[in-house]
Amino acid sequence: MKDDATGADFLLSGYDYELPEDRIAQHPPVERGLSRLLVLDRTTGERIHARFADLAEHLPEGALLVANNSKVLPARLLGHRPTGGKVEFLLLTPLPLVTPLAAGPASGTVEPGWCVAEVEGLLRASKPLRPGDTLSFGDDLRVEVVHKGEFGRSMVLLFWRGELATLFAREGHLPLPPYIRRADGDEDRDRYQTVFAREDRLGSVAAPTAGLHFTPSLRETLTARGHQWAEVTLYVGYGTFSPVRCADIRDHAMHREYVEVTAETVEVIRRAKADGRPVVAVGTTSCRVLEGVATAKGTLEPYAGWTDIFMYPGYTFKVVDHLITNFHLPESSLLMLVSAFAGRERVLATYREAIEEGYRFFSYGDAMLLR
């Protein structure tokens, strides 16, 4: 589908809307799968209020659902400077791409038993940090500042001993989105992960939130109804929360994310397309994988690498026929993606109705099916 974009579709101000603070979900539902589902027909504009547990009833026959199987890393570290001042570090480099240097860095020799890698992260401290500053995060993790960039992003040397994923699991905190105004807790260790997140795909710094609504029971129901399942990987970066700052959204530089599409998934999608069965992206992350690879390569093919695709009204979707997604922040690139799929004015009108009907918004909130 290609939308007829208008001038208003390219203005950042065209993606603003009023959202009462109490509509922002601060906790997940009491039980996974109890979310609501707003079904939007993007051709007629018809809207149906339903339960996510009844998703199978609202999907076209024989749909192929494609989900993001990445797992969230407890990537937020709380530590201190040698002087005792508190610091925070959020690892942004996807964990599978953290590669130990073969030799010691220019700053000095690596101690026996330690590994070191150059990575990107977000740094926060009460006093300015400078290149060369060393920060401690427990006995087995430390960071040395290499170069400070814009908006808190920095290149650092990460030093560790032991197994890195285990260290983050022990020392780290889940990086809940900034609009969740509380510290992460025990419930988030389970509920800020999808039930299909794979341990060998550990490394996202935000959850693929449309997938949070699925339960094993719902997966079984979908299979029994003749729907198929496939998976891709996108290591969700913190840039997913970065605001668009350009008055003309076409000037926005999209953050890049590391993705993987296997030959098996490509073949399943090709067969579905050949059979006339619709491809349903579970979340904007899955959508970015499929459309990013198809746009870069001219067709969907096996791929492991980066994508920085930015979808806004006027974009022609090449793979995705239907989209499951949560409700997104005003003036965000994700709201622009959804608007590209279903039309900006129609999406905003649907958001207004969702607010009136008491839907919960953002990561732990309710969902939409755009069909």
Coordinates of C-alpha atoms in Angstrom, one line a residue:
M1 CA 0.0 0.0 0.0
K2 CA 1.2 3.5 -0.8
D3 CA -0.4 6.5 0.9
D4 CA -0.9 9.8 -0.9
A5 CA 1.2 11.9 1.3
T6 CA 0.4 15.6 1.7
G7 CA 2.5 18.5 2.9
A8 CA 1.0 18.1 6.4
D9 CA 2.3 14.5 6.5
F10 CA 5.9 15.9 6.4
L11 CA 5.5 18.3 9.3
L12 CA 6.6 17.2 12.8
S13 CA 3.7 19.1 14.3
G14 CA 1.3 16.9 12.3
Y15 CA 2.2 14.0 14.6
D16 CA 1.4 15.7 17.9
Y17 CA -1.6 14.7 20.1
E18 CA -2.7 15.3 23.7
L19 CA -2.3 12.3 26.0
P20 CA -3.4 12.4 29.6
E21 CA -0.6 11.3 31.9
D22 CA -2.8 8.5 33.4
R23 CA -3.1 6.8 30.0
I24 CA 0.6 5.9 30.1
A25 CA 0.9 2.4 31.4
Q26 CA 3.4 2.2 34.3
H27 CA 3.0 -1.5 34.9
P28 CA 2.1 -4.5 32.7
P29 CA -1.4 -6.0 33.0
V30 CA -1.9 -8.2 36.0
E31 CA -1.6 -11.3 33.7
R32 CA 0.1 -11.5 30.4
G33 CA -2.4 -11.5 27.6
L34 CA -5.1 -9.4 29.3
S35 CA -4.5 -6.4 27.0
R36 CA -7.1 -4.8 24.9
L37 CA -7.0 -4.8 21.1
L38 CA -8.2 -2.0 18.8
V39 CA -8.7 -3.3 15.3
L40 CA -8.5 -0.7 12.5
D41 CA -9.5 -1.4 8.9
R42 CA -7.2 1.0 7.1
T43 CA -9.3 0.9 3.9
T44 CA -12.7 1.7 5.4
G45 CA -11.7 3.3 8.7
E46 CA -13.9 0.9 10.6
R47 CA -12.7 0.3 14.2
I48 CA -13.5 -2.6 16.5
H49 CA -12.8 -2.8 20.2
A50 CA -11.7 -6.3 21.2
R51 CA -9.4 -8.3 23.5
F52 CA -5.9 -9.3 22.4
A53 CA -6.6 -12.9 23.5
D54 CA -9.1 -12.9 20.6
L55 CA -6.6 -11.9 18.0
A56 CA -7.1 -15.0 15.9
E57 CA -10.7 -14.0 15.2
H58 CA -9.6 -10.7 13.6
L59 CA -6.8 -12.1 11.4
P60 CA -7.3 -12.9 7.7
E61 CA -7.3 -16.6 6.9
G62 CA -3.9 -18.3 6.8
A63 CA -2.0 -15.3 8.1
L64 CA 1.8 -15.5 8.6
L65 CA 2.8 -13.7 11.7
V66 CA 6.5 -12.5 11.8
A67 CA 7.8 -11.6 15.2
N68 CA 11.1 -10.3 16.6
N69 CA 12.8 -12.9 18.8
S70 CA 15.4 -10.6 20.4
K71 CA 15.8 -10.6 24.2
V72 CA 16.3 -7.5 26.3
L73 CA 19.6 -7.2 28.1
P74 CA 19.8 -5.7 31.6
A75 CA 22.0 -3.1 29.9
R76 CA 21.8 -0.3 32.5
L77 CA 24.7 -0.2 34.9
L78 CA 24.9 1.8 38.1
G79 CA 28.4 2.5 39.3
H80 CA 30.8 5.1 40.6
R81 CA 33.9 7.1 39.7
P82 CA 37.2 6.7 41.7
T83 CA 36.1 9.7 43.7
G84 CA 32.9 8.0 44.7
G85 CA 30.6 10.0 42.5
K86 CA 27.6 8.1 41.0
V87 CA 27.5 7.3 37.3
E88 CA 25.3 5.4 34.9
F89 CA 26.1 3.5 31.7
L90 CA 23.8 2.1 29.2
L91 CA 25.3 -0.3 26.6
L92 CA 24.1 0.5 23.1
T93 CA 26.2 -1.8 21.1
P94 CA 24.2 -5.1 20.5
L95 CA 25.7 -7.7 22.7
P96 CA 26.6 -10.1 19.8
L97 CA 28.7 -7.3 18.3
V98 CA 30.8 -6.7 21.4
T99 CA 34.0 -8.2 20.1
P100 CA 37.1 -8.4 22.4
L101 CA 40.1 -6.6 21.0
A102 CA 42.9 -8.9 19.9
A103 CA 45.5 -6.7 21.6
G104 CA 45.4 -4.2 24.4
P105 CA 44.0 -0.7 23.6
A106 CA 46.2 2.2 23.1
S107 CA 45.5 3.4 26.6
G108 CA 47.4 0.5 28.2
T109 CA 47.8 -3.2 28.6
V110 CA 44.9 -5.4 29.5
E111 CA 45.3 -7.2 32.8
P112 CA 45.5 -11.0 32.7
G113 CA 42.1 -12.6 32.7
W114 CA 40.3 -9.4 31.5
C115 CA 38.8 -8.7 28.1
V116 CA 38.3 -5.3 26.5
A117 CA 36.1 -4.0 23.6
E118 CA 35.3 -0.6 22.2
V119 CA 31.5 -0.1 22.4
E120 CA 29.0 2.7 22.3
G121 CA 26.8 3.7 25.2
L122 CA 25.0 6.4 27.1
L123 CA 26.8 8.0 30.0
R124 CA 25.3 10.0 32.8
A125 CA 27.1 11.5 35.8
S126 CA 26.6 14.4 38.3
K127 CA 29.8 16.0 37.0
P128 CA 31.1 16.2 33.4
L129 CA 33.0 13.1 32.2
R130 CA 36.2 13.4 30.1
P131 CA 38.1 11.1 27.8
G132 CA 40.3 8.9 30.0
D133 CA 37.9 8.8 33.0
T134 CA 37.5 5.3 34.4
L135 CA 34.2 4.2 35.9
S136 CA 33.6 1.0 38.0
F137 CA 30.5 -1.2 37.9
G138 CA 31.2 -3.9 40.4
D139 CA 34.4 -5.9 40.7
D140 CA 34.4 -7.4 37.2
L141 CA 33.1 -4.5 34.9
R142 CA 34.5 -1.1 34.2
V143 CA 34.4 1.5 31.5
E144 CA 36.9 4.0 30.2
V145 CA 35.6 7.0 28.3
V146 CA 37.2 7.4 24.8
H147 CA 35.1 10.0 23.1
K148 CA 31.9 11.9 24.1
G149 CA 29.3 12.5 21.4
E150 CA 25.9 14.2 21.2
F151 CA 22.9 13.6 23.5
G152 CA 25.0 11.6 26.0
R153 CA 26.2 8.9 23.5
S154 CA 29.8 8.1 23.9
M155 CA 32.4 5.6 22.7
V156 CA 34.1 3.8 25.6
L157 CA 36.4 0.9 26.3
L158 CA 34.4 -1.8 28.2
F159 CA 36.6 -4.0 30.4
W160 CA 35.3 -7.2 31.9
R161 CA 36.4 -10.6 33.2
G162 CA 34.1 -13.6 33.1
E163 CA 31.1 -14.1 30.8
L164 CA 29.7 -10.8 29.7
A165 CA 26.0 -11.7 29.5
T166 CA 26.3 -13.2 33.0
L167 CA 27.9 -10.0 34.3
F168 CA 25.1 -7.8 32.9
A169 CA 22.5 -10.2 34.3
R170 CA 24.1 -9.9 37.7
E171 CA 25.0 -6.2 37.8
G172 CA 22.6 -4.6 35.3
H173 CA 19.1 -3.2 35.3
L174 CA 16.5 -3.4 32.6
P175 CA 16.4 -0.1 30.8
L176 CA 12.8 0.7 31.1
P177 CA 11.6 3.6 28.8
P178 CA 11.9 7.1 30.3
Y179 CA 8.1 7.5 30.4
I180 CA 7.8 4.7 32.9
R181 CA 8.5 6.7 36.0
R182 CA 9.8 4.1 38.4
A183 CA 12.8 1.8 38.9
D184 CA 12.8 -1.6 37.3
G185 CA 11.6 -4.4 39.6
D186 CA 11.3 -8.1 39.7
E187 CA 8.1 -8.2 37.6
D188 CA 10.0 -6.5 34.7
R189 CA 12.6 -9.4 34.5
D190 CA 9.7 -11.5 33.2
R191 CA 7.2 -9.1 31.8
Y192 CA 9.5 -6.9 29.8
Q193 CA 10.4 -9.9 27.7
T194 CA 8.3 -11.7 25.2
V195 CA 7.6 -15.4 25.8
F196 CA 9.4 -16.2 22.5
A197 CA 12.6 -14.2 23.2
R198 CA 15.6 -16.3 22.5
E199 CA 18.7 -16.5 24.8
D200 CA 21.0 -16.5 21.8
R201 CA 19.4 -13.3 20.6
L202 CA 20.1 -11.4 23.9
G203 CA 21.1 -7.8 23.3
S204 CA 18.2 -5.4 22.9
V205 CA 17.9 -2.4 25.1
A206 CA 14.2 -2.1 24.7
A207 CA 11.5 -4.8 24.3
P208 CA 9.7 -5.4 21.0
T209 CA 6.5 -4.4 22.9
A210 CA 3.9 -5.7 20.5
G211 CA 5.2 -9.2 21.3
L212 CA 4.6 -8.7 25.0
H213 CA 0.9 -9.5 24.6
F214 CA 1.4 -13.1 23.3
T215 CA 1.0 -16.1 25.6
P216 CA 1.8 -19.8 24.9
S217 CA -2.0 -20.4 24.9
L218 CA -2.6 -17.7 22.3
R219 CA 0.2 -19.2 20.1
E220 CA -1.5 -22.6 20.3
T221 CA -4.8 -21.0 19.3
L222 CA -3.3 -19.2 16.3
T223 CA -1.7 -22.5 15.1
A224 CA -5.0 -24.4 15.6
R225 CA -6.7 -21.7 13.5
G226 CA -4.3 -22.3 10.6
H227 CA -2.0 -19.3 11.2
Q228 CA 1.7 -19.6 10.7
W229 CA 4.6 -18.2 12.7
A230 CA 8.1 -17.0 11.7
E231 CA 10.8 -15.0 13.4
V232 CA 13.3 -12.3 12.6
T233 CA 15.8 -10.5 14.9
L234 CA 16.2 -6.8 15.5
Y235 CA 18.4 -5.7 18.4
V236 CA 16.2 -2.7 19.6
G237 CA 18.3 0.3 20.2
Y238 CA 17.7 3.2 22.6
G239 CA 17.2 5.4 19.5
T240 CA 13.7 4.0 19.3
F241 CA 12.9 6.5 22.1
S242 CA 14.8 9.4 20.5
P243 CA 12.5 12.3 19.5
V244 CA 12.4 13.5 15.9
R245 CA 13.7 17.1 16.2
C246 CA 13.3 18.3 12.6
A247 CA 10.4 20.5 11.7
D248 CA 10.3 18.7 8.3
I249 CA 10.5 15.0 9.2
R250 CA 12.3 14.2 5.9
D251 CA 15.4 15.9 7.4
H252 CA 15.5 13.4 10.3
A253 CA 18.5 11.1 10.5
M254 CA 17.2 7.7 11.6
H255 CA 19.2 5.7 14.1
R256 CA 20.5 2.4 12.8
E257 CA 19.8 -1.1 14.2
Y258 CA 21.4 -4.5 13.7
V259 CA 19.0 -7.1 12.2
E260 CA 19.1 -10.7 11.1
V261 CA 16.8 -12.6 8.7
T262 CA 17.5 -16.3 8.2
A263 CA 17.1 -18.2 4.9
E264 CA 14.3 -20.3 6.6
T265 CA 12.3 -17.2 7.4
V266 CA 12.7 -15.8 3.9
E267 CA 11.5 -19.0 2.4
V268 CA 8.4 -19.1 4.7
I269 CA 7.5 -15.6 3.7
R270 CA 8.0 -16.3 0.0
R271 CA 5.7 -19.3 0.2
A272 CA 3.1 -17.3 2.0
K273 CA 3.2 -14.5 -0.7
A274 CA 3.0 -17.1 -3.4
D275 CA 0.0 -18.7 -1.8
G276 CA -1.7 -15.3 -1.4
R277 CA -1.6 -15.4 2.4
P278 CA -1.0 -12.1 4.2
V279 CA 2.2 -11.3 6.2
V280 CA 1.5 -9.8 9.6
A281 CA 4.4 -7.9 11.2
V282 CA 4.3 -8.4 15.0
G283 CA 5.5 -4.9 15.9
T284 CA 7.3 -2.0 14.3
T285 CA 10.6 -3.8 14.9
S286 CA 9.6 -6.8 12.7
C287 CA 8.3 -4.3 10.2
R288 CA 11.6 -2.4 10.1
V289 CA 13.5 -5.7 9.5
L290 CA 11.3 -6.9 6.6
E291 CA 10.9 -3.5 4.9
G292 CA 14.5 -2.5 5.6
V293 CA 16.0 -5.6 4.0
A294 CA 13.6 -5.6 1.1
T295 CA 14.3 -1.9 0.4
A296 CA 18.1 -2.2 0.7
K297 CA 18.3 -5.4 -1.4
G298 CA 15.4 -4.9 -3.8
T299 CA 13.8 -8.1 -2.5
L300 CA 13.6 -10.0 0.8
E301 CA 16.7 -12.2 1.2
P302 CA 18.8 -13.6 4.0
Y303 CA 20.7 -10.8 5.7
A304 CA 22.7 -9.9 8.8
G305 CA 23.6 -6.3 9.1
W306 CA 22.4 -2.8 9.8
T307 CA 19.2 -1.0 8.8
D308 CA 18.3 2.7 9.2
I309 CA 15.0 2.6 7.3
F310 CA 12.7 5.5 8.1
M311 CA 9.1 5.0 7.0
Y312 CA 6.6 7.9 6.9
P313 CA 3.6 8.7 4.7
G314 CA 4.4 8.1 1.0
Y315 CA 6.4 5.0 1.7
T316 CA 5.4 1.9 -0.3
F317 CA 5.3 -1.3 1.8
K318 CA 7.0 -4.2 0.0
V319 CA 6.5 -7.2 2.4
V320 CA 4.1 -6.3 5.3
D321 CA 0.4 -6.6 4.7
H322 CA -0.9 -6.1 8.2
L323 CA 0.6 -4.7 11.4
I324 CA 0.2 -5.4 15.1
T325 CA 1.6 -2.6 17.2
N326 CA 1.2 -0.7 20.5
F327 CA 0.3 3.0 20.8
H328 CA 3.3 5.3 20.2
L329 CA 4.6 8.6 21.5
P330 CA 3.6 11.9 19.9
E331 CA 6.0 13.1 17.3
S332 CA 7.9 9.8 17.3
S333 CA 9.3 7.9 14.3
L334 CA 7.2 4.9 15.3
L335 CA 4.0 7.0 15.0
M336 CA 5.2 8.1 11.6
L337 CA 5.7 4.5 10.5
V338 CA 2.2 3.6 11.6
S339 CA 0.9 6.7 9.8
A340 CA 2.7 5.5 6.6
F341 CA 0.8 2.2 7.0
A342 CA -2.7 3.5 7.7
G343 CA -2.7 7.2 7.0
R344 CA -1.8 10.0 9.5
E345 CA -5.3 11.5 9.9
R346 CA -6.9 8.0 10.3
V347 CA -4.3 7.0 12.9
L348 CA -4.6 10.1 14.9
A349 CA -8.4 9.8 14.9
T350 CA -8.1 6.3 16.1
Y351 CA -5.7 7.4 18.9
R352 CA -8.3 10.0 20.0
E353 CA -10.9 7.3 20.2
A354 CA -8.5 5.0 22.1
I355 CA -7.9 7.8 24.7
E356 CA -11.6 8.3 25.1
E357 CA -12.2 4.6 25.5
G358 CA -9.5 4.3 28.2
Y359 CA -6.8 2.4 26.4
R360 CA -3.4 2.1 28.0
F361 CA -0.5 3.6 25.9
F362 CA 3.1 2.8 25.2
S363 CA 5.3 -0.2 26.1
Y364 CA 3.1 -1.8 28.8
G365 CA -0.1 -0.6 27.1
D366 CA -2.7 -2.0 24.8
A367 CA -2.4 -3.0 21.1
M368 CA -3.7 -2.3 17.7
L369 CA -4.2 -4.5 14.7
L370 CA -4.0 -2.5 11.4
R371 CA -5.4 -4.6 8.6

